Amino acid sequence: MRAAGTEAKLLLIGIPVLLWTVIPIYHLILFAISPKQDAMSGALFPAHPTLQNFKVVFGQQHYFLSNFWQQFWNSAVIAFATGVLTLVVATAAAFAISRLKVKGGRTVMNMALFTYFIPAAFLAVPMYKTMGAYGLLNSKWALILAMVTIASPYAIWVLKQASDKLPVELDEAAIMDGASPPQLFRFVYLPLMVPSLVAIGVYALLLAWNEYLFAFLLLSRDTDVTLPVALGSFLAADDSPWELLMTTGLIYALPPAAIYYVFKRYMVGGLTAGAVKS
C-alpha cells in the first residue's frame, strides 16, 4: 500500500508536468502543419494538414524569412565557437586549479562564480559598451565572447569538481615517468574528463544557440543576427504569420534536441560528476 501510495503521488505530480511540457510542443507542431486560414481555428488537428509552411521557410519565400539560411548559419557558427572556446578556457582553468594547485586558483574560481549573483540582463549594457569600445559591435565575435564570458564560470566549476574526483596517484605516476604538465594534461587529464567535457561543450553550445538578449543588443544587421532575434520580427507585423513563426521555431528546435539525444548519457554523467565526493 505504501508503494502504491508513493506511485500515485508521483503520477499526480508527473502527469501535470508532462502535460505542461508537451502541450506547447503539440501546438508548435499543430501550427507548423496548418494552413494560414486554419492556424487559429482551435481544432485539435487541422482539417487539411500541409507541409507548405516548411517549403516557404526553406525556400525563404516570405520577406521575414529572406535571410533564413544566413541567420541559421550565424546561430550555428556562434554556438559552435562558444562551445569550443568555453571548453578551452574552462578545461585549462580547471586543470590549473585542481591538478596543478596554482596559487589563488580557488579564489579566482569563487570570484568567477560570484558573477552569477548579477542577473545577466544587468550585464547587457556594460557588455554592449565594452564591445563598442573594442570595435566588435555587429561582429559574431562580440556575441561569441559575451557567451563565453557567461558560460565559463559554471563550466570551470563543473570541470573542477569532476577533476577533483580523479585519483591523484595517476598524476604522481605520470610525473614519476617524466611527464611534463602539458603531457599530463594531454595524455592523462583529457582522456579521463571526456564525459564532463562533452557535457560542458553541449551546455555552452545550447546556451549560445538559445540566446536572445545579447544577440539582440550586439548584432543589428539582418545578415548578422541569429535566428532567435530574427524570429522577433514576426511579432512586429499587425497580421503576424503565426504558422511560419511556429514552423521556423520547430525547425530551430530540432538541432539542439538531436544534440541532446546523442549526448544525453554524457550530459547526465558529466554535469553531475563531482556533485558527491567519495
mmCIF file of C-alpha atoms in Angstrom:
data_model
loop_
_atom_site.group_PDB
_atom_site.id
_atom_site.type_symbol
_atom_site.label_atom_id
_atom_site.label_comp_id
_atom_site.label_asym_id
_atom_site.label_seq_id
_atom_site.Cartn_x
_atom_site.Cartn_y
_atom_site.Cartn_z
ATOM 1 C CA MET A 1 0.000 0.000 0.000
ATOM 2 C CA ARG A 2 2.830 2.365 0.812
ATOM 3 C CA ALA A 3 4.465 1.654 -2.556
ATOM 4 C CA ALA A 4 1.147 2.177 -4.327
ATOM 5 C CA GLY A 5 0.649 5.466 -2.485
ATOM 6 C CA THR A 6 4.115 6.657 -3.500
ATOM 7 C CA GLU A 7 3.418 5.675 -7.103
ATOM 8 C CA ALA A 8 0.123 7.576 -7.050
ATOM 9 C CA LYS A 9 1.821 10.699 -5.698
ATOM 10 C CA LEU A 10 4.457 10.530 -8.415
ATOM 11 C CA LEU A 11 1.742 10.193 -11.060
ATOM 12 C CA LEU A 12 -0.178 13.151 -9.633
ATOM 13 C CA ILE A 13 2.971 15.247 -9.969
ATOM 14 C CA GLY A 14 4.308 13.728 -13.161
ATOM 15 C CA ILE A 15 1.175 13.884 -15.313
ATOM 16 C CA PRO A 16 0.613 17.676 -14.919
ATOM 17 C CA VAL A 17 4.331 18.309 -15.524
ATOM 18 C CA LEU A 18 4.213 16.120 -18.637
ATOM 19 C CA LEU A 19 1.159 17.947 -19.972
ATOM 20 C CA TRP A 20 2.717 21.335 -19.153
ATOM 21 C CA THR A 21 5.748 20.313 -21.223
ATOM 22 C CA VAL A 22 4.061 18.531 -24.111
ATOM 23 C CA ILE A 23 1.143 20.890 -24.839
ATOM 24 C CA PRO A 24 3.315 23.811 -26.089
ATOM 25 C CA ILE A 25 5.259 21.394 -28.308
ATOM 26 C CA TYR A 26 1.989 19.997 -29.631
ATOM 27 C CA HIS A 27 0.741 23.488 -30.501
ATOM 28 C CA LEU A 28 4.080 24.251 -32.169
ATOM 29 C CA ILE A 29 3.678 21.214 -34.429
ATOM 30 C CA LEU A 30 -0.040 21.945 -34.937
ATOM 31 C CA PHE A 31 0.669 25.447 -36.230
ATOM 32 C CA ALA A 32 3.542 24.198 -38.399
ATOM 33 C CA ILE A 33 1.326 21.770 -40.351
ATOM 34 C CA SER A 34 -1.730 24.048 -40.544
ATOM 35 C CA PRO A 35 -2.653 26.319 -43.473
ATOM 36 C CA LYS A 36 -2.845 30.008 -42.589
ATOM 37 C CA GLN A 37 -6.647 30.008 -42.521
ATOM 38 C CA ASP A 38 -6.744 27.030 -40.105
ATOM 39 C CA ALA A 39 -3.927 28.079 -37.764
ATOM 40 C CA MET A 40 -6.243 29.878 -35.340
ATOM 41 C CA SER A 41 -9.245 27.564 -35.716
ATOM 42 C CA GLY A 42 -8.768 25.969 -32.288
ATOM 43 C CA ALA A 43 -9.124 22.461 -33.701
ATOM 44 C CA LEU A 44 -7.176 19.653 -32.072
ATOM 45 C CA PHE A 45 -5.874 18.688 -35.521
ATOM 46 C CA PRO A 46 -6.005 20.628 -38.790
ATOM 47 C CA ALA A 47 -8.647 19.544 -41.280
ATOM 48 C CA HIS A 48 -6.158 19.897 -44.127
ATOM 49 C CA PRO A 49 -2.621 19.309 -42.814
ATOM 50 C CA THR A 50 0.122 20.556 -45.098
ATOM 51 C CA LEU A 51 3.890 20.845 -45.381
ATOM 52 C CA GLN A 52 3.624 24.067 -47.373
ATOM 53 C CA ASN A 53 4.896 26.097 -44.403
ATOM 54 C CA PHE A 54 8.168 24.168 -44.426
ATOM 55 C CA LYS A 55 8.508 24.801 -48.169
ATOM 56 C CA VAL A 56 8.025 28.538 -47.584
ATOM 57 C CA VAL A 57 10.623 28.604 -44.791
ATOM 58 C CA PHE A 58 13.235 26.507 -46.579
ATOM 59 C CA GLY A 59 12.713 28.459 -49.788
ATOM 60 C CA GLN A 60 12.837 31.843 -47.987
ATOM 61 C CA GLN A 61 9.580 32.734 -49.724
ATOM 62 C CA HIS A 62 8.422 35.322 -47.165
ATOM 63 C CA TYR A 63 10.027 38.710 -46.534
ATOM 64 C CA PHE A 64 10.507 37.867 -42.847
ATOM 65 C CA LEU A 65 12.461 34.798 -43.991
ATOM 66 C CA SER A 66 14.584 36.391 -46.708
ATOM 67 C CA ASN A 67 17.786 35.648 -44.727
ATOM 68 C CA PHE A 68 16.694 32.413 -43.043
ATOM 69 C CA TRP A 69 19.663 30.275 -44.061
ATOM 70 C CA GLN A 70 22.197 33.020 -43.321
ATOM 71 C CA GLN A 71 20.701 33.586 -39.878
ATOM 72 C CA PHE A 72 20.597 29.845 -39.215
ATOM 73 C CA TRP A 73 24.272 29.667 -40.186
ATOM 74 C CA ASN A 74 25.069 32.587 -37.889
ATOM 75 C CA SER A 75 23.441 30.757 -34.985
ATOM 76 C CA ALA A 76 25.348 27.563 -35.757
ATOM 77 C CA VAL A 77 28.741 29.287 -36.060
ATOM 78 C CA ILE A 78 28.276 31.315 -32.881
ATOM 79 C CA ALA A 79 27.024 28.313 -30.897
ATOM 80 C CA PHE A 80 29.853 26.043 -32.076
ATOM 81 C CA ALA A 81 32.538 28.669 -31.457
ATOM 82 C CA THR A 82 31.123 29.370 -27.993
ATOM 83 C CA GLY A 83 31.204 25.678 -27.133
ATOM 84 C CA VAL A 84 34.811 25.269 -28.292
ATOM 85 C CA LEU A 85 36.155 28.421 -26.610
ATOM 86 C CA THR A 86 34.300 27.679 -23.371
ATOM 87 C CA LEU A 87 35.869 24.233 -23.317
ATOM 88 C CA VAL A 88 39.354 25.659 -23.903
ATOM 89 C CA VAL A 89 39.009 28.265 -21.138
ATOM 90 C CA ALA A 90 37.224 26.046 -18.615
ATOM 91 C CA THR A 91 39.394 22.959 -19.161
ATOM 92 C CA ALA A 92 42.644 24.870 -18.784
ATOM 93 C CA ALA A 93 41.363 26.714 -15.701
ATOM 94 C CA ALA A 94 40.018 23.563 -14.036
ATOM 95 C CA PHE A 95 43.287 21.698 -14.700
ATOM 96 C CA ALA A 96 45.354 24.527 -13.252
ATOM 97 C CA ILE A 97 43.152 24.895 -10.162
ATOM 98 C CA SER A 98 42.501 21.229 -9.427
ATOM 99 C CA ARG A 99 45.618 19.390 -10.580
ATOM 100 C CA LEU A 100 48.423 21.958 -10.627
ATOM 101 C CA LYS A 101 47.137 23.691 -7.463
ATOM 102 C CA VAL A 102 48.092 27.143 -8.712
ATOM 103 C CA LYS A 103 48.201 29.824 -6.046
ATOM 104 C CA GLY A 104 44.961 31.783 -5.815
ATOM 105 C CA GLY A 105 43.158 29.432 -8.170
ATOM 106 C CA ARG A 106 40.262 28.717 -5.824
ATOM 107 C CA THR A 107 39.829 32.461 -5.208
ATOM 108 C CA VAL A 108 39.638 33.090 -8.948
ATOM 109 C CA MET A 109 37.025 30.358 -9.334
ATOM 110 C CA ASN A 110 34.927 31.723 -6.477
ATOM 111 C CA MET A 111 35.128 35.246 -7.906
ATOM 112 C CA ALA A 112 34.000 33.924 -11.288
ATOM 113 C CA LEU A 113 31.031 32.143 -9.697
ATOM 114 C CA PHE A 114 30.171 35.333 -7.833
ATOM 115 C CA THR A 115 29.292 36.940 -11.175
ATOM 116 C CA TYR A 116 26.173 34.741 -11.266
ATOM 117 C CA PHE A 117 24.744 36.801 -8.434
ATOM 118 C CA ILE A 118 24.365 39.594 -11.013
ATOM 119 C CA PRO A 119 21.412 38.982 -13.382
ATOM 120 C CA ALA A 120 22.509 38.614 -16.991
ATOM 121 C CA ALA A 121 20.195 41.451 -18.015
ATOM 122 C CA PHE A 122 22.207 43.845 -15.828
ATOM 123 C CA LEU A 123 25.381 42.897 -17.703
ATOM 124 C CA ALA A 124 23.886 43.585 -21.124
ATOM 125 C CA VAL A 125 24.590 47.333 -21.256
ATOM 126 C CA PRO A 126 28.153 47.064 -19.835
ATOM 127 C CA MET A 127 28.825 44.276 -22.329
ATOM 128 C CA TYR A 128 27.493 46.493 -25.129
ATOM 129 C CA LYS A 129 29.774 49.361 -24.063
ATOM 130 C CA THR A 130 32.773 47.028 -23.819
ATOM 131 C CA MET A 131 32.237 45.539 -27.266
ATOM 132 C CA GLY A 132 31.745 49.027 -28.686
ATOM 133 C CA ALA A 133 34.996 50.218 -27.122
ATOM 134 C CA TYR A 134 36.882 47.385 -28.826
ATOM 135 C CA GLY A 135 35.089 47.850 -32.155
ATOM 136 C CA LEU A 136 33.393 44.456 -32.051
ATOM 137 C CA LEU A 137 29.753 45.524 -32.380
ATOM 138 C CA ASN A 138 27.874 43.867 -35.260
ATOM 139 C CA SER A 139 30.512 41.158 -35.311
ATOM 140 C CA LYS A 140 29.987 37.481 -34.490
ATOM 141 C CA TRP A 141 32.952 37.754 -32.124
ATOM 142 C CA ALA A 142 31.016 40.160 -29.935
ATOM 143 C CA LEU A 143 28.337 37.586 -29.191
ATOM 144 C CA ILE A 144 30.796 34.690 -29.016
ATOM 145 C CA LEU A 145 32.951 36.429 -26.403
ATOM 146 C CA ALA A 146 29.892 37.532 -24.445
ATOM 147 C CA MET A 147 28.534 33.986 -24.305
ATOM 148 C CA VAL A 148 31.924 32.525 -23.360
ATOM 149 C CA THR A 149 32.049 35.049 -20.508
ATOM 150 C CA ILE A 150 28.642 33.931 -19.275
ATOM 151 C CA ALA A 151 29.215 30.189 -19.687
ATOM 152 C CA SER A 152 32.783 29.906 -18.370
ATOM 153 C CA PRO A 153 32.266 30.317 -14.582
ATOM 154 C CA TYR A 154 29.785 27.443 -14.396
ATOM 155 C CA ALA A 155 31.880 25.374 -16.791
ATOM 156 C CA ILE A 156 35.012 25.879 -14.679
ATOM 157 C CA TRP A 157 33.154 24.907 -11.521
ATOM 158 C CA VAL A 158 31.727 21.700 -13.014
ATOM 159 C CA LEU A 159 35.051 20.619 -14.517
ATOM 160 C CA LYS A 160 36.924 21.457 -11.327
ATOM 161 C CA GLN A 161 34.543 19.307 -9.272
ATOM 162 C CA ALA A 162 34.879 16.446 -11.757
ATOM 163 C CA SER A 163 38.660 16.850 -11.812
ATOM 164 C CA ASP A 164 38.848 16.607 -8.035
ATOM 165 C CA LYS A 165 37.449 13.068 -8.279
ATOM 166 C CA LEU A 166 40.335 11.826 -10.421
ATOM 167 C CA PRO A 167 42.900 9.810 -8.440
ATOM 168 C CA VAL A 168 45.978 11.862 -7.583
ATOM 169 C CA GLU A 169 48.038 8.695 -7.971
ATOM 170 C CA LEU A 170 47.619 8.909 -11.745
ATOM 171 C CA ASP A 171 49.305 12.305 -11.784
ATOM 172 C CA GLU A 172 52.070 11.106 -9.496
ATOM 173 C CA ALA A 173 52.720 8.044 -11.656
ATOM 174 C CA ALA A 174 52.875 10.168 -14.822
ATOM 175 C CA ILE A 175 55.255 12.647 -13.174
ATOM 176 C CA MET A 176 57.463 9.769 -11.989
ATOM 177 C CA ASP A 177 57.640 8.626 -15.621
ATOM 178 C CA GLY A 178 58.872 12.075 -16.589
ATOM 179 C CA ALA A 179 55.642 13.650 -17.856
ATOM 180 C CA SER A 180 55.578 17.426 -18.031
ATOM 181 C CA PRO A 181 52.419 19.427 -17.150
ATOM 182 C CA PRO A 182 51.391 19.706 -20.840
ATOM 183 C CA GLN A 183 51.867 15.939 -21.268
ATOM 184 C CA LEU A 184 49.942 15.300 -18.055
ATOM 185 C CA PHE A 185 47.149 17.484 -19.388
ATOM 186 C CA ARG A 186 47.052 15.820 -22.795
ATOM 187 C CA PHE A 187 47.594 12.140 -22.010
ATOM 188 C CA VAL A 188 46.117 11.753 -18.520
ATOM 189 C CA TYR A 189 43.685 14.561 -17.761
ATOM 190 C CA LEU A 190 41.788 14.976 -21.048
ATOM 191 C CA PRO A 191 41.024 11.262 -21.688
ATOM 192 C CA LEU A 192 39.588 10.850 -18.189
ATOM 193 C CA MET A 193 37.500 14.019 -18.438
ATOM 194 C CA VAL A 194 35.737 13.193 -21.713
ATOM 195 C CA PRO A 195 32.197 12.793 -20.257
ATOM 196 C CA SER A 196 32.388 16.111 -18.414
ATOM 197 C CA LEU A 197 33.977 17.844 -21.398
ATOM 198 C CA VAL A 198 31.189 16.688 -23.709
ATOM 199 C CA ALA A 199 28.551 17.777 -21.204
ATOM 200 C CA ILE A 200 30.055 21.235 -20.789
ATOM 201 C CA GLY A 201 30.583 21.651 -24.512
ATOM 202 C CA VAL A 202 26.929 20.828 -25.187
ATOM 203 C CA TYR A 203 25.820 23.109 -22.343
ATOM 204 C CA ALA A 204 27.744 26.086 -23.749
ATOM 205 C CA LEU A 205 26.611 25.346 -27.298
ATOM 206 C CA LEU A 206 22.926 25.219 -26.330
ATOM 207 C CA LEU A 207 23.285 28.335 -24.185
ATOM 208 C CA ALA A 208 24.549 30.301 -27.184
ATOM 209 C CA TRP A 209 22.061 28.650 -29.550
ATOM 210 C CA ASN A 210 19.099 29.893 -27.495
ATOM 211 C CA GLU A 211 20.472 33.326 -26.577
ATOM 212 C CA TYR A 212 18.285 36.316 -27.448
ATOM 213 C CA LEU A 213 19.092 39.370 -25.299
ATOM 214 C CA PHE A 214 22.815 39.686 -26.030
ATOM 215 C CA ALA A 215 22.283 38.724 -29.674
ATOM 216 C CA PHE A 216 19.660 41.454 -29.981
ATOM 217 C CA LEU A 217 21.975 44.092 -28.466
ATOM 218 C CA LEU A 218 25.292 43.181 -30.060
ATOM 219 C CA LEU A 219 24.136 42.366 -33.597
ATOM 220 C CA SER A 220 21.871 44.551 -35.692
ATOM 221 C CA ARG A 221 22.183 43.841 -39.432
ATOM 222 C CA ASP A 222 19.680 41.337 -40.835
ATOM 223 C CA THR A 223 22.504 39.284 -42.300
ATOM 224 C CA ASP A 224 24.395 39.185 -38.977
ATOM 225 C CA VAL A 225 21.683 38.413 -36.418
ATOM 226 C CA THR A 226 20.914 34.939 -35.148
ATOM 227 C CA LEU A 227 17.630 33.218 -35.876
ATOM 228 C CA PRO A 228 16.061 33.834 -32.416
ATOM 229 C CA VAL A 229 16.434 37.582 -32.974
ATOM 230 C CA ALA A 230 15.041 37.290 -36.497
ATOM 231 C CA LEU A 231 12.005 35.436 -35.141
ATOM 232 C CA GLY A 232 11.180 38.512 -33.087
ATOM 233 C CA SER A 233 10.464 40.422 -36.293
ATOM 234 C CA PHE A 234 7.433 38.210 -36.873
ATOM 235 C CA LEU A 235 5.737 39.863 -33.916
ATOM 236 C CA ALA A 236 6.224 43.359 -35.353
ATOM 237 C CA ALA A 237 3.546 42.906 -38.003
ATOM 238 C CA ASP A 238 -0.154 43.601 -37.447
ATOM 239 C CA ASP A 239 -1.042 40.313 -39.122
ATOM 240 C CA SER A 240 1.770 38.065 -37.970
ATOM 241 C CA PRO A 241 2.199 34.825 -39.964
ATOM 242 C CA TRP A 242 1.962 32.590 -36.916
ATOM 243 C CA GLU A 243 2.113 29.407 -38.972
ATOM 244 C CA LEU A 244 5.514 30.460 -40.386
ATOM 245 C CA LEU A 245 6.757 31.627 -36.999
ATOM 246 C CA MET A 246 5.922 28.269 -35.428
ATOM 247 C CA THR A 247 7.378 26.355 -38.364
ATOM 248 C CA THR A 248 10.642 28.268 -38.094
ATOM 249 C CA GLY A 249 10.675 27.728 -34.327
ATOM 250 C CA LEU A 250 10.124 23.993 -34.795
ATOM 251 C CA ILE A 251 12.980 23.779 -37.302
ATOM 252 C CA TYR A 252 15.241 25.753 -34.971
ATOM 253 C CA ALA A 253 14.394 23.440 -32.065
ATOM 254 C CA LEU A 254 15.381 20.251 -33.876
ATOM 255 C CA PRO A 255 19.229 20.584 -33.826
ATOM 256 C CA PRO A 256 19.523 21.042 -30.027
ATOM 257 C CA ALA A 257 17.030 18.213 -29.486
ATOM 258 C CA ALA A 258 19.154 15.954 -31.692
ATOM 259 C CA ILE A 259 22.367 17.023 -29.950
ATOM 260 C CA TYR A 260 20.874 16.353 -26.526
ATOM 261 C CA TYR A 261 19.599 12.944 -27.631
ATOM 262 C CA VAL A 262 23.025 11.935 -28.971
ATOM 263 C CA PHE A 263 24.940 13.119 -25.898
ATOM 264 C CA LYS A 264 22.335 12.627 -23.163
ATOM 265 C CA ARG A 265 24.318 9.951 -21.343
ATOM 266 C CA TYR A 266 27.287 12.315 -21.181
ATOM 267 C CA MET A 267 25.049 15.192 -20.083
ATOM 268 C CA VAL A 268 23.694 13.288 -17.084
ATOM 269 C CA GLY A 269 27.032 11.807 -16.046
ATOM 270 C CA GLY A 270 29.182 14.811 -16.871
ATOM 271 C CA LEU A 271 27.119 17.548 -15.230
ATOM 272 C CA THR A 272 26.714 15.545 -12.018
ATOM 273 C CA ALA A 273 30.366 14.486 -11.796
ATOM 274 C CA GLY A 274 31.803 15.677 -8.546
ATOM 275 C CA ALA A 275 28.426 16.511 -7.040
ATOM 276 C CA VAL A 276 29.035 13.891 -4.344
ATOM 277 C CA LYS A 277 32.557 13.222 -3.213
ATOM 278 C CA SER A 278 33.504 9.742 -2.183
#
